[in-house]
C-alpha positions as CSV (number, residue, x, y, z in Angstrom):
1,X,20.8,-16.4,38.4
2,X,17.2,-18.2,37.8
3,X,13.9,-17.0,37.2
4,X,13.0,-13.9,39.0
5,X,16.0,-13.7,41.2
6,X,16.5,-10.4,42.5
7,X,20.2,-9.0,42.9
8,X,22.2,-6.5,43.4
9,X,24.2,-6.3,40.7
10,X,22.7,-6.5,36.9
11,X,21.6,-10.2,36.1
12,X,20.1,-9.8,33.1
13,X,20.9,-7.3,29.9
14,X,19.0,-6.7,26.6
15,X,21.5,-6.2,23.9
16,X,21.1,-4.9,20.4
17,X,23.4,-4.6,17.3
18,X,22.0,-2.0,14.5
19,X,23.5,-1.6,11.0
20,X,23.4,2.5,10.7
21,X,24.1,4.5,7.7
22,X,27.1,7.1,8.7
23,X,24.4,9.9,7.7
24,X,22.3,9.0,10.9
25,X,24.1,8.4,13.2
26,X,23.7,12.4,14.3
27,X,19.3,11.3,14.6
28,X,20.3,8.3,16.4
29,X,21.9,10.0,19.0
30,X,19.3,12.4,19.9
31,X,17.1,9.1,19.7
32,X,19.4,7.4,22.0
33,X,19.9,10.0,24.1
34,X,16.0,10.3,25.4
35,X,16.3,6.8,25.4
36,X,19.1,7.1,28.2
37,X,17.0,9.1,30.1
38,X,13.6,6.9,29.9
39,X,15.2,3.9,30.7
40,X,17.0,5.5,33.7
41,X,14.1,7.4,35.3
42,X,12.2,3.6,35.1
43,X,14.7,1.8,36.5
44,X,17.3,0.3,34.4
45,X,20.8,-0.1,35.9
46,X,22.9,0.8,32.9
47,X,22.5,1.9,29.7
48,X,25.3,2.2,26.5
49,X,25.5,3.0,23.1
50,X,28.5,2.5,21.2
51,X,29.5,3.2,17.8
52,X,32.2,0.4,16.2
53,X,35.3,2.0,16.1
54,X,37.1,-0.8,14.7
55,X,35.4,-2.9,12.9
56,X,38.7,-5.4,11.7
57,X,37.5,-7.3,14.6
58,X,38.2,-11.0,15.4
59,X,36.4,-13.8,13.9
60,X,33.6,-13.2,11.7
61,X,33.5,-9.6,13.3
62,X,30.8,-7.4,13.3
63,X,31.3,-5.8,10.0
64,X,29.8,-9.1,8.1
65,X,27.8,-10.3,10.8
66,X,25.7,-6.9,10.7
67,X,25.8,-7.1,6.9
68,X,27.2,-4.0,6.7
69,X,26.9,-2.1,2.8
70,X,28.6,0.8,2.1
71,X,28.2,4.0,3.7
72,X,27.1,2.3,6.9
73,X,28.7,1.4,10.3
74,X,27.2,-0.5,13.6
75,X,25.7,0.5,17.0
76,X,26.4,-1.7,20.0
77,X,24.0,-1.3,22.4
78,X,22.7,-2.9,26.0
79,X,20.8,-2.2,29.4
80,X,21.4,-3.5,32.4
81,X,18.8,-4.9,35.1
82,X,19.1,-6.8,37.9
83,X,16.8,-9.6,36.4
84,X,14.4,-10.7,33.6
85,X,11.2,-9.5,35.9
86,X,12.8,-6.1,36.8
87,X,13.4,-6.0,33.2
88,X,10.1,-6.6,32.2
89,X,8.9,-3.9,35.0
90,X,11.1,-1.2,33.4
91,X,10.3,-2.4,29.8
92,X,6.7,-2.0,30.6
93,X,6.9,1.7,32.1
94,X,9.0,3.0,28.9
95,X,6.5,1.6,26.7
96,X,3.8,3.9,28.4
97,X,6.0,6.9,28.8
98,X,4.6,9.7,26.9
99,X,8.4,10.5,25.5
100,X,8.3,7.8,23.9
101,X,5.4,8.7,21.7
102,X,7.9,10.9,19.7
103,X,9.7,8.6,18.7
104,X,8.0,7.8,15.3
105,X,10.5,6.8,12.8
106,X,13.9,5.1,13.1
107,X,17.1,6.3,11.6
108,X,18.0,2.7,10.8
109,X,16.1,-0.3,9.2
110,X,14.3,-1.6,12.2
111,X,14.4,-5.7,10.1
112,X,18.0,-5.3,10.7
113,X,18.4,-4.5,13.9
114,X,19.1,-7.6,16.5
115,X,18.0,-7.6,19.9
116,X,17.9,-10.3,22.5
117,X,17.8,-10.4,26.3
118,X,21.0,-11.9,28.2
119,X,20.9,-14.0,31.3
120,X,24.7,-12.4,32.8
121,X,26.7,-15.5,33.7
122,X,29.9,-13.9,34.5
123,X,30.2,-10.4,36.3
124,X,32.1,-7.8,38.0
């Protein structure tokens, strides 16, 4: 899946790891929560936010590559689209949504957070 390809299923994904401290993790999920809903009512396909379980992992795992200190554990998180332009279409509408206005402060540090879009190259 190239360019603007429209499909069926999701194409494209916009995933984000964020080092949390344990003591926010109740804010961050009335802040994902509204998030859910936003990026639903605009369009996106799918939307999950997970909170590491088990952090032993495989690898460098994400314990170290989130930098995790003490007091602190990591959110997995993605949205699915059916491309990078329907993406861009639903991105676009959240940013303008007036629900989004409340959402002023971040219970994490934002300079942390990584977030990158995902061209899907295997599915079902």
């Amino acid at each position: 899946m190239t360019g603007d390809q429209e499909v069926l299923m999701p194409g494209y994904v916009d995933g984000f790891v964020i080092p949390i401290p344990k003591k926010q993790v109740k804010a961050y999920l009335a802040m994902a929560k509204l998030g859910a809903r936003v990026w639903k009512d605009h369009g996106a396909l799918g939307y999950r936010e997970c909170i590491a379980d088990d952090l032993k992992g495989f690898g460098q795992g994400f314990k170290k590559m989130a930098g995790l200190k003490a007091g602190e554990t990591v959110v997995f998180s993605f949205i699915l689209y059916r491309s990078r332009a329907h993406r861009d279409r639903v991105n676009a509408k959240v940013m303008k949504d007036p629900r989004m206005a409340g959402v002023t402060t971040m219970p994490f540090d934002v300079k942390r957070m990584a977030m990158a879009g995902f061209e899907v190259l295997v599915g079902w």
